[in-house]
Amino acid sequence: MSGLPLLSLAIWLPIVGGLLVLATGSDRNAGLARPLALVVAVAGFLVTLPLYIGFDPTTSDMQFTELRQWIPRFNIHYSLGVDGISVLFILLNSFITPLVVLAGWKVIGEKVAQYMAAFLIMSGLMNGIFSALDAMLFYVFFEASLIPMYIIIGAWGGPNRVYAAFKFFLYTLLGSLLMLVALIWLFFQSGFSFSLLDWHAMKIPLSAQIWLFLAFLVAFAVKVPMWPVHTWLPDAHVEAPTGGSVVLAAIMLKLGAYGFLRFSLPIAPDASRELAWLMIALSLIAVVYIGFVALVQSDMKKLIAYSSISHMGFVTLGFFIFNQLGVEGALVQMISHGFVSGAMFLCVGVLYDRVHSRQIADYGGVVHTMPKFAAFMVLFAMANSGLPATSGFVGEFMVILGAVKHDFWIGFAAAITLILGAAYTLWMVKRVLFGAVANHHVAELADINAREFVILGILALCVLGMGLYPLPFTEVMHASVDHLLKHVAVPKL
Amino acid sequence: MINFVMPDLYPASAEIFILVMACVLLLVDLFAGKGRRWLAYLMAQLTLAGCFGITFVTMDGQGVTTFSNMFVDDLFADFLKLALYPAVAIMLVYSRAYLAARNLDRGEFYLLVLFATLGMMVMISASHFVTVYLGLELLALSMYALVAIDRDSVRATEAAMKYFVLGSMASGLLLYGMSMVYGAIGSLEIAEMGQRIALGGGNKTVLVFGLIFVVAGLAFKLGVVPFHMWVPDVYHGAPTAVTLLLGSAPKLAAFAITLRVLVTGLAELAEHWQVMLMILAALSIALGNLAAIAQRNLKRMLAYSAISHMGFMLLGVLSGIVGGDPRFTLNAYSSAMFYAIAYVLMSLGAFGMILLLSRAGFEAEEIDDFRGLNRRSPWFAAIMMILMFSMAGVPFFVGFFAKFAVLQAVVAANQIWLAVFAVLFSLIGAFYYLRVVKVMYFDAPTDTAPLEAPRDMRILLSVNGLAVAFLGLLPEGVLKYAIYATYTFLLGS
């Protein structure tokens, strides 16, 4: 292991870089802000690579740990570390950031420096969430990441952006505030410790575990989002600028799911088993019901937003069937969804930049004018509906296998998503891309330029690569997931 | 023959200094012509600096009482005073241009500010009911006059009248309560009172009866529900410079007398006053946050926000003694003290922003006056954003750790539902702070006049905002400071 504090770099490099970008000031210097932001974003990605290369997949221990006192008054530590569960998300997050910077290159013409800085700072904060091993450190990153997203949606969003930004902020704050009370309670129960690993080992009576589980559930369910607290997501997605939607779908939704793995399951394992029926029920509702809701959407972004909720239902389902296939499948699904949903939102962004409409009805026959783009979009749509050889298939298949192992009918219900997912995604693709050229807007469309080609091309490689050879992803998480499941199986009343 | 012993003046040297300087200022101002108004300003600033120096130099670990135990000089008092002087000095810097533009920067303004400061210092050092009352009245009478200092403003006159009538009534309540306590216990000296009650002295019924009036009087000075009626009107009506003074430093003094009277003097009655404070705190948090939503005027909004913040601070005060067990006092009172200091810092910045945007003939006190500030001045929009998020309790700003400190004290006292109640209402509170950020960042400016504020104010306001952010990253120093101060305070009780 190298001596560099890699995790600190992954967190603070984008944040400090973001402040530098901010310092370039007004739009007169946008020519400087853009490349600087790209450099910071790429550098931010590069510093996370050693995390993967140097990662030891044979152990479930925390790696690359850093420990420093932060606020001794409350025994809060600046404690970082990653295991097989979190390391991939740091990479995913740092990987998406340069793409988002590129995606906003031309489209964002106003307050460029602030836009780029907001994304960079958010990227750093989210790396902090994934690597924090101190509950308060996790919490402050978790809440602080709301600020840049609030600004991104509100300042660069669509016509109804103010409503969406408020809804996003208040909804997520509601969840996290209740979690804060739970964290403070745990602090006193554990004898004044905020260390997550201490909490994992701590014995808690069942009734208290259930309260804790519910408090965490509110926080993370809003973030995932699970039915019925999902309603902020379609609004936020529709109004956010393309980059905002990408980060929201690719990374932010994962924070909630990650929270389940880091907090709910290991801290309250007995309550998790006790309430698994609830979680499975909510997940299946998300998978099936939201799938139907997606089917009737007329707005492309809304459709993908609902598709995200449905896919995230798969993730929570995978967690609460408590077997290796389920949890690993869910993690793979999270990574894959990061690529696929990000790519889908970018595709919609490409169309929106040209036509300024997200309505499916305003398109038709795009393939005739944008063949390269259409090829990409079809690929991502296939991945979104879980076609074999794409990344979308691997996770879904693993979760369904795990679910069948757990209970055939749960697996059966979950498998419905394969039909629904294909139905809503492909139907949208059919209406947007194929058929006769619908109107003069479509007829005048120019195909994607080199910049867009690079962004979509990189994502396409990821989607295909992960679909064909998922081993590099799954082998990293093996030991940690195994450890987690063993931990959850042992009562700690 | 009367045996007269000269009291030890050393512990009160800062008070004596400020009194002498105030008289000198009065004389100098008499002879300095209209063109030398800066002289009074400079003298006031130098006086505060001198006080800071004296308090700092004469500070030692032991609590010393003087004037027949009517006046105490302990670390608790010194620390609060060391926070008080800068708060007043910052207020003078922020107000200077505003006052000059309205022809209010007369000598009597500075004179009254110095007397108000002296009143607060006396309150902080009061160890006797008579001293408490003296300090309180000196502060209150100076404030009444300051609110009305703009003689031609109907609104300010009305506010001063309202403040005066209600304030006098509150003083009456406090005096009445004090006389009751005196009747029961036969002493006005706070420490002795505590000892006598602990030894079972005094009729409990009479004591509790008196306590109710004492608490009511204190509640009025803190401005908590249901004794809050004056707060919005006076904050709104007073010239913003005076609102700035009213909304900042006196909170420290009110906090000090609350602790001295309730904890040092009436700790044995804690079970009674804790219930009272709980009702006051819960009502303040609820009403303050709800009513703030409806405000269009920023000064009124901040007034209601002040009500809810004082309620939050009281949560810390009431969590100290659990079922007669004083183990939690240090934790709880130091948290409340940290909250008070953090609040003063944020409040100074927020009202400072109003002063920054105001200019001759224009009061930037409507929320809409902040519209599009991000275009006019990205830097100060960012400062205001920091202040608003901090007040809302979002990390990484000091307001978060203030809320956290108080919440953990509440949870430590096993009042989990009270903590849940408080966080739910701070969620509602987040809404109106977010609205200020919204108008700054999401709306187009309606007022495009350049900012006119002088350089010293700009720099100081920036430092103020950055301090809010810095203390959010590294709050340990101030937390420790609060611990030391509270520790010596408790030793003395």
JSON list of N, CA and C in Angstrom, two decimals, chain A residues 307 311 314 333 336-337 340-341 344 377-388 390-394 396-397 400 415-427 429 463:
[
{"chain": "A", "resi": 307, "resn": "SER", "atom": "N", "xyz": [-37.96, 4.33, -14.45]},
{"chain": "A", "resi": 307, "resn": "SER", "atom": "CA", "xyz": [-37.19, 3.11, -14.68]},
{"chain": "A", "resi": 307, "resn": "SER", "atom": "C", "xyz": [-36.10, 2.98, -13.62]},
{"chain": "A", "resi": 311, "resn": "HIS", "atom": "N", "xyz": [-35.52, -0.07, -11.08]},
{"chain": "A", "resi": 311, "resn": "HIS", "atom": "CA", "xyz": [-34.26, -0.80, -10.99]},
{"chain": "A", "resi": 311, "resn": "HIS", "atom": "C", "xyz": [-33.70, -0.76, -9.57]},
{"chain": "A", "resi": 314, "resn": "PHE", "atom": "N", "xyz": [-35.03, -3.36, -7.43]},
{"chain": "A", "resi": 314, "resn": "PHE", "atom": "CA", "xyz": [-34.27, -4.59, -7.59]},
{"chain": "A", "resi": 314, "resn": "PHE", "atom": "C", "xyz": [-33.11, -4.65, -6.60]},
{"chain": "A", "resi": 333, "resn": "GLN", "atom": "N", "xyz": [-25.84, -4.59, -9.97]},
{"chain": "A", "resi": 333, "resn": "GLN", "atom": "CA", "xyz": [-26.94, -3.82, -10.56]},
{"chain": "A", "resi": 333, "resn": "GLN", "atom": "C", "xyz": [-26.74, -2.32, -10.31]},
{"chain": "A", "resi": 336, "resn": "SER", "atom": "N", "xyz": [-23.98, -1.13, -12.64]},
{"chain": "A", "resi": 336, "resn": "SER", "atom": "CA", "xyz": [-24.47, -1.15, -14.01]},
{"chain": "A", "resi": 336, "resn": "SER", "atom": "C", "xyz": [-25.49, -0.04, -14.22]},
{"chain": "A", "resi": 337, "resn": "HIS", "atom": "N", "xyz": [-26.36, 0.13, -13.24]},
{"chain": "A", "resi": 337, "resn": "HIS", "atom": "CA", "xyz": [-27.36, 1.19, -13.36]},
{"chain": "A", "resi": 337, "resn": "HIS", "atom": "C", "xyz": [-26.69, 2.56, -13.42]},
{"chain": "A", "resi": 340, "resn": "VAL", "atom": "N", "xyz": [-25.71, 2.74, -17.06]},
{"chain": "A", "resi": 340, "resn": "VAL", "atom": "CA", "xyz": [-26.81, 2.71, -18.03]},
{"chain": "A", "resi": 340, "resn": "VAL", "atom": "C", "xyz": [-27.71, 3.93, -17.86]},
{"chain": "A", "resi": 341, "resn": "SER", "atom": "N", "xyz": [-28.11, 4.21, -16.61]},
{"chain": "A", "resi": 341, "resn": "SER", "atom": "CA", "xyz": [-29.03, 5.35, -16.46]},
{"chain": "A", "resi": 341, "resn": "SER", "atom": "C", "xyz": [-28.31, 6.64, -16.80]},
{"chain": "A", "resi": 344, "resn": "MET", "atom": "N", "xyz": [-28.40, 6.83, -20.46]},
{"chain": "A", "resi": 344, "resn": "MET", "atom": "CA", "xyz": [-29.73, 7.14, -20.98]},
{"chain": "A", "resi": 344, "resn": "MET", "atom": "C", "xyz": [-30.04, 8.63, -20.82]},
{"chain": "A", "resi": 377, "resn": "MET", "atom": "N", "xyz": [-28.01, 4.74, -28.54]},
{"chain": "A", "resi": 377, "resn": "MET", "atom": "CA", "xyz": [-29.21, 4.75, -27.71]},
{"chain": "A", "resi": 377, "resn": "MET", "atom": "C", "xyz": [-29.84, 3.37, -27.67]},
{"chain": "A", "resi": 378, "resn": "VAL", "atom": "N", "xyz": [-29.82, 2.68, -28.79]},
{"chain": "A", "resi": 378, "resn": "VAL", "atom": "CA", "xyz": [-30.39, 1.33, -28.80]},
{"chain": "A", "resi": 378, "resn": "VAL", "atom": "C", "xyz": [-29.60, 0.42, -27.86]},
{"chain": "A", "resi": 379, "resn": "LEU", "atom": "N", "xyz": [-28.28, 0.56, -27.89]},
{"chain": "A", "resi": 379, "resn": "LEU", "atom": "CA", "xyz": [-27.46, -0.27, -27.00]},
{"chain": "A", "resi": 379, "resn": "LEU", "atom": "C", "xyz": [-27.83, -0.02, -25.55]},
{"chain": "A", "resi": 380, "resn": "PHE", "atom": "N", "xyz": [-27.90, 1.26, -25.17]},
{"chain": "A", "resi": 380, "resn": "PHE", "atom": "CA", "xyz": [-28.20, 1.57, -23.77]},
{"chain": "A", "resi": 380, "resn": "PHE", "atom": "C", "xyz": [-29.61, 1.13, -23.40]},
{"chain": "A", "resi": 381, "resn": "ALA", "atom": "N", "xyz": [-30.52, 1.26, -24.35]},
{"chain": "A", "resi": 381, "resn": "ALA", "atom": "CA", "xyz": [-31.89, 0.83, -24.08]},
{"chain": "A", "resi": 381, "resn": "ALA", "atom": "C", "xyz": [-31.92, -0.68, -23.83]},
{"chain": "A", "resi": 382, "resn": "MET", "atom": "N", "xyz": [-31.15, -1.41, -24.63]},
{"chain": "A", "resi": 382, "resn": "MET", "atom": "CA", "xyz": [-31.08, -2.85, -24.44]},
{"chain": "A", "resi": 382, "resn": "MET", "atom": "C", "xyz": [-30.52, -3.17, -23.06]},
{"chain": "A", "resi": 383, "resn": "ALA", "atom": "N", "xyz": [-29.48, -2.43, -22.69]},
{"chain": "A", "resi": 383, "resn": "ALA", "atom": "CA", "xyz": [-28.89, -2.66, -21.37]},
{"chain": "A", "resi": 383, "resn": "ALA", "atom": "C", "xyz": [-29.89, -2.33, -20.28]},
{"chain": "A", "resi": 384, "resn": "ASN", "atom": "N", "xyz": [-30.65, -1.28, -20.49]},
{"chain": "A", "resi": 384, "resn": "ASN", "atom": "CA", "xyz": [-31.65, -0.90, -19.50]},
{"chain": "A", "resi": 384, "resn": "ASN", "atom": "C", "xyz": [-32.72, -1.96, -19.34]},
{"chain": "A", "resi": 385, "resn": "SER", "atom": "N", "xyz": [-33.04, -2.65, -20.43]},
{"chain": "A", "resi": 385, "resn": "SER", "atom": "CA", "xyz": [-34.05, -3.69, -20.29]},
{"chain": "A", "resi": 385, "resn": "SER", "atom": "C", "xyz": [-33.42, -5.04, -19.97]},
{"chain": "A", "resi": 386, "resn": "GLY", "atom": "N", "xyz": [-32.13, -5.06, -19.72]},
{"chain": "A", "resi": 386, "resn": "GLY", "atom": "CA", "xyz": [-31.51, -6.28, -19.20]},
{"chain": "A", "resi": 386, "resn": "GLY", "atom": "C", "xyz": [-31.20, -7.33, -20.24]},
{"chain": "A", "resi": 387, "resn": "LEU", "atom": "N", "xyz": [-30.74, -6.90, -21.39]},
{"chain": "A", "resi": 387, "resn": "LEU", "atom": "CA", "xyz": [-30.39, -7.86, -22.44]},
{"chain": "A", "resi": 387, "resn": "LEU", "atom": "C", "xyz": [-29.08, -8.55, -22.07]},
{"chain": "A", "resi": 388, "resn": "PRO", "atom": "N", "xyz": [-28.99, -9.87, -22.25]},
{"chain": "A", "resi": 388, "resn": "PRO", "atom": "CA", "xyz": [-27.71, -10.55, -21.99]},
{"chain": "A", "resi": 388, "resn": "PRO", "atom": "C", "xyz": [-26.59, -9.93, -22.81]},
{"chain": "A", "resi": 390, "resn": "THR", "atom": "N", "xyz": [-25.09, -7.36, -21.89]},
{"chain": "A", "resi": 390, "resn": "THR", "atom": "CA", "xyz": [-24.92, -6.00, -21.40]},
{"chain": "A", "resi": 390, "resn": "THR", "atom": "C", "xyz": [-24.88, -6.06, -19.87]},
{"chain": "A", "resi": 391, "resn": "SER", "atom": "N", "xyz": [-24.39, -4.97, -19.29]},
{"chain": "A", "resi": 391, "resn": "SER", "atom": "CA", "xyz": [-24.22, -4.98, -17.84]},
{"chain": "A", "resi": 391, "resn": "SER", "atom": "C", "xyz": [-25.55, -5.12, -17.12]},
{"chain": "A", "resi": 392, "resn": "GLY", "atom": "N", "xyz": [-26.62, -4.62, -17.73]},
{"chain": "A", "resi": 392, "resn": "GLY", "atom": "CA", "xyz": [-27.92, -4.67, -17.08]},
{"chain": "A", "resi": 392, "resn": "GLY", "atom": "C", "xyz": [-28.37, -6.09, -16.79]},
{"chain": "A", "resi": 393, "resn": "PHE", "atom": "N", "xyz": [-27.92, -7.01, -17.62]},
{"chain": "A", "resi": 393, "resn": "PHE", "atom": "CA", "xyz": [-28.37, -8.38, -17.46]},
{"chain": "A", "resi": 393, "resn": "PHE", "atom": "C", "xyz": [-27.77, -9.03, -16.22]},
{"chain": "A", "resi": 394, "resn": "VAL", "atom": "N", "xyz": [-26.47, -8.79, -16.01]},
{"chain": "A", "resi": 394, "resn": "VAL", "atom": "CA", "xyz": [-25.74, -9.52, -14.97]},
{"chain": "A", "resi": 394, "resn": "VAL", "atom": "C", "xyz": [-26.41, -9.36, -13.61]},
{"chain": "A", "resi": 396, "resn": "GLU", "atom": "N", "xyz": [-29.38, -8.10, -12.76]},
{"chain": "A", "resi": 396, "resn": "GLU", "atom": "CA", "xyz": [-30.77, -8.54, -12.65]},
{"chain": "A", "resi": 396, "resn": "GLU", "atom": "C", "xyz": [-30.85, -10.05, -12.55]},
{"chain": "A", "resi": 397, "resn": "PHE", "atom": "N", "xyz": [-30.02, -10.70, -13.37]},
{"chain": "A", "resi": 397, "resn": "PHE", "atom": "CA", "xyz": [-30.07, -12.16, -13.37]},
{"chain": "A", "resi": 397, "resn": "PHE", "atom": "C", "xyz": [-29.65, -12.71, -12.01]},
{"chain": "A", "resi": 400, "resn": "ILE", "atom": "N", "xyz": [-32.42, -12.15, -9.49]},
{"chain": "A", "resi": 400, "resn": "ILE", "atom": "CA", "xyz": [-33.55, -13.06, -9.69]},
{"chain": "A", "resi": 400, "resn": "ILE", "atom": "C", "xyz": [-33.20, -14.47, -9.23]},
{"chain": "A", "resi": 415, "resn": "ALA", "atom": "N", "xyz": [-39.00, -11.18, -11.65]},
{"chain": "A", "resi": 415, "resn": "ALA", "atom": "CA", "xyz": [-38.66, -11.42, -13.05]},
{"chain": "A", "resi": 415, "resn": "ALA", "atom": "C", "xyz": [-39.60, -10.68, -13.99]},
{"chain": "A", "resi": 416, "resn": "ILE", "atom": "N", "xyz": [-40.76, -10.28, -13.48]},
{"chain": "A", "resi": 416, "resn": "ILE", "atom": "CA", "xyz": [-41.68, -9.52, -14.33]},
{"chain": "A", "resi": 416, "resn": "ILE", "atom": "C", "xyz": [-40.99, -8.27, -14.88]},
{"chain": "A", "resi": 417, "resn": "THR", "atom": "N", "xyz": [-40.05, -7.78, -14.10]},
{"chain": "A", "resi": 417, "resn": "THR", "atom": "CA", "xyz": [-39.37, -6.55, -14.53]},
{"chain": "A", "resi": 417, "resn": "THR", "atom": "C", "xyz": [-38.69, -6.72, -15.87]},
{"chain": "A", "resi": 418, "resn": "LEU", "atom": "N", "xyz": [-38.25, -7.93, -16.14]},
{"chain": "A", "resi": 418, "resn": "LEU", "atom": "CA", "xyz": [-37.56, -8.13, -17.43]},
{"chain": "A", "resi": 418, "resn": "LEU", "atom": "C", "xyz": [-38.50, -7.82, -18.57]},
{"chain": "A", "resi": 419, "resn": "ILE", "atom": "N", "xyz": [-39.77, -8.21, -18.38]},
{"chain": "A", "resi": 419, "resn": "ILE", "atom": "CA", "xyz": [-40.75, -7.93, -19.43]},
{"chain": "A", "resi": 419, "resn": "ILE", "atom": "C", "xyz": [-41.10, -6.45, -19.43]},
{"chain": "A", "resi": 420, "resn": "LEU", "atom": "N", "xyz": [-41.38, -5.93, -18.24]},
{"chain": "A", "resi": 420, "resn": "LEU", "atom": "CA", "xyz": [-41.80, -4.53, -18.16]},
{"chain": "A", "resi": 420, "resn": "LEU", "atom": "C", "xyz": [-40.68, -3.60, -18.62]},
{"chain": "A", "resi": 421, "resn": "GLY", "atom": "N", "xyz": [-39.47, -3.90, -18.14]},
{"chain": "A", "resi": 421, "resn": "GLY", "atom": "CA", "xyz": [-38.34, -3.06, -18.51]},
{"chain": "A", "resi": 421, "resn": "GLY", "atom": "C", "xyz": [-38.16, -3.02, -20.00]},
{"chain": "A", "resi": 422, "resn": "ALA", "atom": "N", "xyz": [-38.23, -4.18, -20.60]},
{"chain": "A", "resi": 422, "resn": "ALA", "atom": "CA", "xyz": [-38.12, -4.22, -22.06]},
{"chain": "A", "resi": 422, "resn": "ALA", "atom": "C", "xyz": [-39.25, -3.44, -22.69]},
{"chain": "A", "resi": 423, "resn": "ALA", "atom": "N", "xyz": [-40.45, -3.60, -22.12]},
{"chain": "A", "resi": 423, "resn": "ALA", "atom": "CA", "xyz": [-41.61, -2.96, -22.74]},
{"chain": "A", "resi": 423, "resn": "ALA", "atom": "C", "xyz": [-41.45, -1.44, -22.74]},
{"chain": "A", "resi": 424, "resn": "TYR", "atom": "N", "xyz": [-41.21, -0.87, -21.55]},
{"chain": "A", "resi": 424, "resn": "TYR", "atom": "CA", "xyz": [-41.21, 0.61, -21.56]},
{"chain": "A", "resi": 424, "resn": "TYR", "atom": "C", "xyz": [-39.99, 1.18, -22.26]},
{"chain": "A", "resi": 425, "resn": "THR", "atom": "N", "xyz": [-38.83, 0.53, -22.11]},
{"chain": "A", "resi": 425, "resn": "THR", "atom": "CA", "xyz": [-37.64, 1.10, -22.75]},
{"chain": "A", "resi": 425, "resn": "THR", "atom": "C", "xyz": [-37.72, 0.98, -24.27]},
{"chain": "A", "resi": 426, "resn": "LEU", "atom": "N", "xyz": [-38.03, -0.21, -24.70]},
{"chain": "A", "resi": 426, "resn": "LEU", "atom": "CA", "xyz": [-37.99, -0.41, -26.15]},
{"chain": "A", "resi": 426, "resn": "LEU", "atom": "C", "xyz": [-39.12, 0.33, -26.85]},
{"chain": "A", "resi": 427, "resn": "TRP", "atom": "N", "xyz": [-40.24, 0.43, -26.15]},
{"chain": "A", "resi": 427, "resn": "TRP", "atom": "CA", "xyz": [-41.34, 1.17, -26.76]},
{"chain": "A", "resi": 427, "resn": "TRP", "atom": "C", "xyz": [-40.96, 2.64, -26.93]},
{"chain": "A", "resi": 429, "resn": "VAL", "atom": "N", "xyz": [-37.90, 3.74, -27.28]},
{"chain": "A", "resi": 429, "resn": "VAL", "atom": "CA", "xyz": [-36.90, 3.80, -28.35]},
{"chain": "A", "resi": 429, "resn": "VAL", "atom": "C", "xyz": [-37.58, 3.71, -29.71]},
{"chain": "A", "resi": 463, "resn": "VAL", "atom": "N", "xyz": [-20.55, -0.56, -20.47]},
{"chain": "A", "resi": 463, "resn": "VAL", "atom": "CA", "xyz": [-21.75, -1.39, -20.41]},
{"chain": "A", "resi": 463, "resn": "VAL", "atom": "C", "xyz": [-21.48, -2.76, -21.02]}
]
